[in-house]
Coordinates of C-alpha atoms in Angstrom, one line a residue:
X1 CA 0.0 0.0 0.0
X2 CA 1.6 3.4 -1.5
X3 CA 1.2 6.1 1.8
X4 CA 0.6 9.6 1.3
X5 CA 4.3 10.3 2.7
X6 CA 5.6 7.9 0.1
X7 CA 3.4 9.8 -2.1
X8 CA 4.6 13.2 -1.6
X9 CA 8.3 11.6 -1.2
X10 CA 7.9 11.1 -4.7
X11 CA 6.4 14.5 -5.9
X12 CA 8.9 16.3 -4.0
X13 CA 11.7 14.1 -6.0
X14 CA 10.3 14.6 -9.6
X15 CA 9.9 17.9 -9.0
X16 CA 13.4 18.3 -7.8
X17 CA 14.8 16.2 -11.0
X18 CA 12.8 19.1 -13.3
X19 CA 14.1 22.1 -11.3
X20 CA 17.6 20.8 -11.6
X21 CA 16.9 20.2 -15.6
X22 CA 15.7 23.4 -16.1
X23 CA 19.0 25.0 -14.5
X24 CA 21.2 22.6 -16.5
X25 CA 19.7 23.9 -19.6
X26 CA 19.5 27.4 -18.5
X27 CA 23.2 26.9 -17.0
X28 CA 23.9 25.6 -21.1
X29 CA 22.3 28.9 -22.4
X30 CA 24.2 31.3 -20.5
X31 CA 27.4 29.3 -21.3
X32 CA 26.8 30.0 -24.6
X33 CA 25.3 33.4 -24.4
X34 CA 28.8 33.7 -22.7
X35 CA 31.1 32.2 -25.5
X36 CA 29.0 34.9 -27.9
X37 CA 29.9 38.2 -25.6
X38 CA 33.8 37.6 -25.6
X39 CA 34.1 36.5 -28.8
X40 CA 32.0 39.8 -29.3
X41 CA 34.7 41.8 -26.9
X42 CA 37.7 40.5 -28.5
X43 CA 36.4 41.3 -31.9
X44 CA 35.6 44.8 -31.1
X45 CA 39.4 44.9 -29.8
X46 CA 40.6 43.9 -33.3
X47 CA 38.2 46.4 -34.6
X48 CA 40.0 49.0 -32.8
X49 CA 43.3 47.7 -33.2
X50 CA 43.2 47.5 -37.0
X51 CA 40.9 50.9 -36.6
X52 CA 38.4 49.8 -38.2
X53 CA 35.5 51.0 -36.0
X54 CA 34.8 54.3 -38.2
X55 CA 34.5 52.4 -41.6
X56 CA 30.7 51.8 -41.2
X57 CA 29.4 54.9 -40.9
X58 CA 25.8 54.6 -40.9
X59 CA 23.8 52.9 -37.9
X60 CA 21.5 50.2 -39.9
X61 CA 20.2 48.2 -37.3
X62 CA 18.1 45.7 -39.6
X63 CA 19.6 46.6 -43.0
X64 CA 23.4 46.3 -41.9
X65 CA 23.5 43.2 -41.3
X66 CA 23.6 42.5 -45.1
X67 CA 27.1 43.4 -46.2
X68 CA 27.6 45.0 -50.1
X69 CA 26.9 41.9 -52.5
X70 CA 28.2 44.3 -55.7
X71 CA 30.6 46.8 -56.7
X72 CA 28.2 49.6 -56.9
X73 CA 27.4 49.0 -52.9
X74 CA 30.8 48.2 -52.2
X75 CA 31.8 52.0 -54.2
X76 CA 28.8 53.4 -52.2
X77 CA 29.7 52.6 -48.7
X78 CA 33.8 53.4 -49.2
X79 CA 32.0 56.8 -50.8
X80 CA 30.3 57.4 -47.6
X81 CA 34.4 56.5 -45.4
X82 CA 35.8 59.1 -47.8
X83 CA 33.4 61.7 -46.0
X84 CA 34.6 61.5 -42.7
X85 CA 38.1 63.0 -41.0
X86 CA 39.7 59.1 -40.4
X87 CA 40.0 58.8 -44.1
X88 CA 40.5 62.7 -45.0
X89 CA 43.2 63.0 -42.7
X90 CA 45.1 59.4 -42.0
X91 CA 43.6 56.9 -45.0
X92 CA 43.8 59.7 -47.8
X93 CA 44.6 57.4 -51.3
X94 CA 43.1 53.9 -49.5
X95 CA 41.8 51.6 -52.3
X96 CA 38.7 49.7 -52.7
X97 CA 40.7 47.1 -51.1
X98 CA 42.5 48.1 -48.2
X99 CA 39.2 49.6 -47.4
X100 CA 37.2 46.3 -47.6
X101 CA 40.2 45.0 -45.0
X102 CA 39.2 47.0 -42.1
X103 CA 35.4 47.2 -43.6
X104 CA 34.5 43.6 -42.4
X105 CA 36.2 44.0 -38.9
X106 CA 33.8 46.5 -37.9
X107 CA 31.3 44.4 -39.8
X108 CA 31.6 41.1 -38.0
X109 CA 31.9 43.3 -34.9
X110 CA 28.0 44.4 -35.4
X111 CA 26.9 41.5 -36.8
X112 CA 27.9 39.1 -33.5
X113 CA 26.0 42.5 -31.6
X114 CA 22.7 41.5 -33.2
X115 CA 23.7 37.7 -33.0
X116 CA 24.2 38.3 -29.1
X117 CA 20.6 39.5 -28.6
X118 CA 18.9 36.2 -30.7
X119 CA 21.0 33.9 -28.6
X120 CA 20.3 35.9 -25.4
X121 CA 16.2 36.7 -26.3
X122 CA 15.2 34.1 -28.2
X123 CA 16.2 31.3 -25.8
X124 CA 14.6 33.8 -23.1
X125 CA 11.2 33.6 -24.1
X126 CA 11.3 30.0 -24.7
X127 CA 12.2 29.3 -21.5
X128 CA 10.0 32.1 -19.8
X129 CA 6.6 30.1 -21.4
X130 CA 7.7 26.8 -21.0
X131 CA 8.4 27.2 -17.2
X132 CA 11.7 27.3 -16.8
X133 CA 12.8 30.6 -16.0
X134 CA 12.3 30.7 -11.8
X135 CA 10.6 33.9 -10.2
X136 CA 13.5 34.9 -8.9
X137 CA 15.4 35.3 -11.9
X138 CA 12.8 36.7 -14.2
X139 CA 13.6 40.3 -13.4
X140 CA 17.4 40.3 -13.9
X141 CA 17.5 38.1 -17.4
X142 CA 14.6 40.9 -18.2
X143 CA 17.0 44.0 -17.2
X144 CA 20.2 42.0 -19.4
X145 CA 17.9 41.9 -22.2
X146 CA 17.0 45.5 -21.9
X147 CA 20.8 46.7 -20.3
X148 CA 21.6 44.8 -24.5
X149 CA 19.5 46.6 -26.5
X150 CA 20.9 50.2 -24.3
X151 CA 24.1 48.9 -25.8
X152 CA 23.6 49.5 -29.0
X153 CA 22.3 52.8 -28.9
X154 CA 26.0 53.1 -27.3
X155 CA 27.9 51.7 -30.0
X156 CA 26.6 53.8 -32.2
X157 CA 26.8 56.3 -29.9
X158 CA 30.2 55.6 -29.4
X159 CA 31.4 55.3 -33.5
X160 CA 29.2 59.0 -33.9
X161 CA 32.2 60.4 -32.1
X162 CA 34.4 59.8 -34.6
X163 CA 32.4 60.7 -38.1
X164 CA 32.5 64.6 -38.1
X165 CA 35.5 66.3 -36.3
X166 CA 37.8 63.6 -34.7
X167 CA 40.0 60.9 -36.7
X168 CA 38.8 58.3 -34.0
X169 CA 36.2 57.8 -31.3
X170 CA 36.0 59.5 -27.8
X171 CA 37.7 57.5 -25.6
X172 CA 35.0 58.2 -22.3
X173 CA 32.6 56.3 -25.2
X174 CA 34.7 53.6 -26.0
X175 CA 35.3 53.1 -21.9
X176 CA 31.5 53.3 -21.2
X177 CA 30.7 50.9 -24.2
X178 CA 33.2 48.3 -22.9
X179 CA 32.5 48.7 -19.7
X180 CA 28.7 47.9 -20.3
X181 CA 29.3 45.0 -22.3
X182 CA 31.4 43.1 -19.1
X183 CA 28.6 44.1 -17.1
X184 CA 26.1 41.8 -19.4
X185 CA 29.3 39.2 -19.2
X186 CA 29.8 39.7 -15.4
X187 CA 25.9 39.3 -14.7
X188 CA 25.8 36.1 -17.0
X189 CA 28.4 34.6 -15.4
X190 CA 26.9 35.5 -11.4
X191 CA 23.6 34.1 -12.3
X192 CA 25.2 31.1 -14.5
X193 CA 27.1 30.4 -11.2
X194 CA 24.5 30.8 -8.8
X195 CA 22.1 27.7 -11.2
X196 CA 25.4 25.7 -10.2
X197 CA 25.0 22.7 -7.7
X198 CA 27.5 23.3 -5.0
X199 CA 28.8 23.4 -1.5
X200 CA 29.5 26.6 0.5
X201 CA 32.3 25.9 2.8
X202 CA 33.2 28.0 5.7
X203 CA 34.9 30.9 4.5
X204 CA 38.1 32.3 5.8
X205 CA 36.4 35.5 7.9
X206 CA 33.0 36.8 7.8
X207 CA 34.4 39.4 5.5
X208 CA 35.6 37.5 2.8
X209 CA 32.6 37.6 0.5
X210 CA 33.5 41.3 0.5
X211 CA 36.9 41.1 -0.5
X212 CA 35.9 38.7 -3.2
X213 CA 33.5 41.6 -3.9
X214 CA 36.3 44.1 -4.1
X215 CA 38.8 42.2 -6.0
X216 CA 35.9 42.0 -8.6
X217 CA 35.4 45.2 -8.8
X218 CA 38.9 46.1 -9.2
X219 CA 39.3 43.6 -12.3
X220 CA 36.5 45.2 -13.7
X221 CA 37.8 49.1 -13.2
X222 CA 40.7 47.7 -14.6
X223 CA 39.1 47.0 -18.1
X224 CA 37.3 50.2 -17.7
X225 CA 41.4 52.1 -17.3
X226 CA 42.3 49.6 -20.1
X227 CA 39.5 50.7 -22.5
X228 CA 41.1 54.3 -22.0
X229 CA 44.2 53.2 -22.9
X230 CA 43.2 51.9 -26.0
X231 CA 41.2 55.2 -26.5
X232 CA 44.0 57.3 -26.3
X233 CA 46.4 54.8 -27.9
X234 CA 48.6 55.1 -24.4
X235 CA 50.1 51.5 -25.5
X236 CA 52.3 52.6 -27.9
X237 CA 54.3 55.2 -26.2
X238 CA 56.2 54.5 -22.9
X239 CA 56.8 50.8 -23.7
X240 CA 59.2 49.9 -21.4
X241 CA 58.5 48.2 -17.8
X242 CA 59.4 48.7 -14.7
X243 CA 60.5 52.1 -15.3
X244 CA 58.1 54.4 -17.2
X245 CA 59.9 57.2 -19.3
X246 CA 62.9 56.8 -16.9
X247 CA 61.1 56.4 -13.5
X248 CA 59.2 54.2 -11.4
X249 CA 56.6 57.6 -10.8
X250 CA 57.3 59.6 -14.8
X251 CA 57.0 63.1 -14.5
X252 CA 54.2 65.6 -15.8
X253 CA 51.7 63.3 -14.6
X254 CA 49.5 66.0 -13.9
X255 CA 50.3 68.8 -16.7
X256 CA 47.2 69.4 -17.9
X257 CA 44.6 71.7 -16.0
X258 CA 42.3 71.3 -14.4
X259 CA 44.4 68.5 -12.7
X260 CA 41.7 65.3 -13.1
X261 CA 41.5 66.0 -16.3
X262 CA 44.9 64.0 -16.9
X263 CA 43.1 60.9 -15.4
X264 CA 41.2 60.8 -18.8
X265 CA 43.1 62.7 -21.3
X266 CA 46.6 62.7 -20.7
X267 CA 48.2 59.4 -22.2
X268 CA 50.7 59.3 -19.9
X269 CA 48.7 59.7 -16.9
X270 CA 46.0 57.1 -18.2
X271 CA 48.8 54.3 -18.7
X272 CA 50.5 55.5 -15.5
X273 CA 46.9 54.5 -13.4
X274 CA 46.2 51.3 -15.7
X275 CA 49.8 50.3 -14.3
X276 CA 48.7 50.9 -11.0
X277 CA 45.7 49.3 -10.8
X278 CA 47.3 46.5 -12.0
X279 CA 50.1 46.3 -8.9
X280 CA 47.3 47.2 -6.6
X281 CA 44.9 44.0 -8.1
X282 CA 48.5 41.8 -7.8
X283 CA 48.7 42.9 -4.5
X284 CA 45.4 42.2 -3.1
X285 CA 44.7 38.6 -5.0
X286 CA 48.2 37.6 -3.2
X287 CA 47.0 39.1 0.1
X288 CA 43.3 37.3 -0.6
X289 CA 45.0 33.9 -1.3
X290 CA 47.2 33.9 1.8
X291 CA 44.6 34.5 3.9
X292 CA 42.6 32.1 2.4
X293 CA 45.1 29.6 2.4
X294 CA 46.0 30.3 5.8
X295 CA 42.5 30.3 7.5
X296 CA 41.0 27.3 5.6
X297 CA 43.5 25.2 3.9
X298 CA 42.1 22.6 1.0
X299 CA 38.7 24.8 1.1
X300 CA 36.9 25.7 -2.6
X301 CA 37.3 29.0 -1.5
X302 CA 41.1 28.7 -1.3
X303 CA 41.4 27.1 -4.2
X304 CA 39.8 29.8 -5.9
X305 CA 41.6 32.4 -4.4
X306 CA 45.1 30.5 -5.7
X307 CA 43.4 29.8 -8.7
X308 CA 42.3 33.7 -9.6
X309 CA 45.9 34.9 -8.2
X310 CA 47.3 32.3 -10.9
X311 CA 45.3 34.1 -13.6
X312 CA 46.3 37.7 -12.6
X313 CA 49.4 36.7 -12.7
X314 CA 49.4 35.6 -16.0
X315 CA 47.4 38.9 -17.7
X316 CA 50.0 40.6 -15.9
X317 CA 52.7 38.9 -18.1
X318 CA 50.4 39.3 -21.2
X319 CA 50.7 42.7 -20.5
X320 CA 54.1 43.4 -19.6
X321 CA 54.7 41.7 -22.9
X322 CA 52.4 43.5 -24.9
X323 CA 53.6 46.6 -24.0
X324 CA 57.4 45.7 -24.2
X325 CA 56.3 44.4 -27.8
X326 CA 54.8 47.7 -28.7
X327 CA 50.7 46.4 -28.9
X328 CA 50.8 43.9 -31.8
X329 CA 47.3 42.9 -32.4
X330 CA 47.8 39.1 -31.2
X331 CA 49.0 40.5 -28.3
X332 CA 46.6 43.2 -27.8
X333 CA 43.8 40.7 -28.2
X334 CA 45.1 38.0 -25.8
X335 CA 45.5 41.1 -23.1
X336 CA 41.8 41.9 -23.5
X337 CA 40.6 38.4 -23.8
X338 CA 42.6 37.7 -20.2
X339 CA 40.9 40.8 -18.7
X340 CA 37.9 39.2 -19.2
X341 CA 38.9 35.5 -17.8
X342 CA 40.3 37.8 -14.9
X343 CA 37.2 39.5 -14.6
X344 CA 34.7 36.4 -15.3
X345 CA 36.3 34.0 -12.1
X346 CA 36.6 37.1 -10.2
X347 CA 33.0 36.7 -10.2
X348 CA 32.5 33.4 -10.3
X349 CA 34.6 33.3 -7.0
X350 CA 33.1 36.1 -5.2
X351 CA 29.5 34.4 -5.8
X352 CA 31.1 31.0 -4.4
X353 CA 30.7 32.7 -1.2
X354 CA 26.8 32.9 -1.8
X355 CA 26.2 29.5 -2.9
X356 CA 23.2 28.0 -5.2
X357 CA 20.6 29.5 -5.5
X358 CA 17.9 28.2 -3.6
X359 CA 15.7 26.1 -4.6
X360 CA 12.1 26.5 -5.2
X361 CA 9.6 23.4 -4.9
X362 CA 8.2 24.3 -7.8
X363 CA 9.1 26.6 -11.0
X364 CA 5.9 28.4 -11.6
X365 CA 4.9 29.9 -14.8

């Protein structure tokens, strides 16, 4: 005779086997929602290597994503380059095709844009009206959908900076625009993290989740000081390390007026600060780990924190190198692509602190 304890024994177990399937799958989407947004980052960090972000100069948000399929379009859009100050003033004489090189950088770069929001949206409604999607996450994949779509109004915000007066774009928009998309990446990978099955073990002081907190942060300012950087093309002068132009601190740091203004302007400044940040994220990972190590030994947490220290370490090589080497694109692009990794297990770490979600009886519709 079946009781009605057996009976809800068995409910309560079917219902937990569906709520863990519907986070595997949604734990699958993100992955690959992911993969999309850095492949996404480190193509727009060839774009601006190769500076090709200006060679589109109309925003088509439905139209673009059909690239010239003659010579008469292919004359048309290098027609409508020839306008602006990039090719006036640094590409004067270009051909056809040189300009198609750097043409289907930026191209690539908006066509992954729009591919971003079908794998994001797409798979977002499916899962919202089959079931899947749990209360407590509705909101936030909502606001990443929307937080998308601000993006790009940004981009193009961003590549209007460069069409009329200047020979490239601002660099505060090129910050901002970066900036936003490792937010999407940073959320994706919190939420991906928290669908996880896993075991919180005792961390090494009640304060920990905020240093974990911290040392996120930091690897995401530091993409934010990298971004200016790149904006002000900061990597190509001063390539030399430890010393910069002679000294550990270089001189005329602060030579512009009003003072903060060299924070975002002044090339030497802006590499100077990017340098720092990078000692002073060394610094604290190290501090993080020994704690860590010290407090709970053979703990997920301290594996973590030896395991993100490991990766700082290594973007710090990449961009030692990379400056030493005077920004080749390869080298460039592996820089930005382990700010990201940097950035991405900062979170994933940091929400290790938090543990699983917690788990509904029941995914509600």
């Amino acid at each position: 005779m079946v009781t009605s304890d057996a009976i809800i024994r068995d409910t309560s177990s079917e219902e937990s086997r569906r709520l863990e399937r519907n986070r595997l799958a949604l734990r699958r989407w993100l992955q690959l929602v992911i993969l999309t947004l850095v492949c996404l980052v480190v193509v727009g960090g060839a774009t601006r290597l190769t500076n090709s972000g200006l060679s589109i100069t109309e925003w088509k948000p439905i139209h673009g994503a059909i690239p010239p399929l003659s010579v008469a379009e292919w004359e048309e859009e290098f027609q409508l380059y020839q306008r602006i100050p990039q090719y006036q003033q640094l590409n004067h004489g270009m051909t056809l095709d040189e300009f198609k090189s750097i043409f289907w950088w930026e191209w690539a770069h908006r066509l992954l844009a729009r591919a971003i929001g079908l794998v994001f949206g797409l798979p977002l409604v499916f899962f919202w009206l089959t079931g899947r999607v749990e209360r407590r996450l509705r909101m936030p994949l909502v606001g990443l959908l929307a937080l998308g779509g601000l993006q790009g109004f940004v981009g193009w915000w961003m590549v209007s900076s460069g069409l009329a007066v200047r020979t490239d774009v601002s660099q505060y928009r090129l910050a901002t625009h970066l900036t936003i998309a490792c937010l999407i990446y940073a959320a994706c990978v919190w939420i991906m993290r928290g669908l996880t099955p896993q075991t919180v073990d005792r961390p090494p002081t009640r304060h920990s989740h905020l240093a974990a907190g911290a040392l996120a942060f930091l690897a995401l300012f530091q993409i934010y000081l990298g971004a200016l950087v790149a904006g002000l093309d900061a990597g190509f002068a001063y390539n030399t390390w430890p010393l910069m132009d002679g000294a550990l601190i270089p001189g005329d740091l602060f030579i512009q007026q009003p003072w903060w203004i060299n924070l975002f302007e002044n090339p030497k400044t802006v590499q100077f600060v990017h340098r720092c940040g990078a000692y002073l994220l060394l610094i604290l990972t190290f501090v993080h780990m020994l704690q860590s190590l010290r407090l709970t030994p053979g703990t997920g947490h301290a594996r973590g924190a030896m395991l993100l220290f490991g990766l700082v370490c290594l973007q710090a090589a990449i961009g030692i190198a990379t400056l030493l080497l005077h920004v080749p694109i390869e080298a460039g692009l592996l820089h930005q692509l382990g700010g990201l990794l940097v950035l991405g297990y900062a979170i994933a770490h940091w929400r290790g602190f938090y543990g699983e979600f917690p788990r509904d009886p029941a995914v509600r519709s």
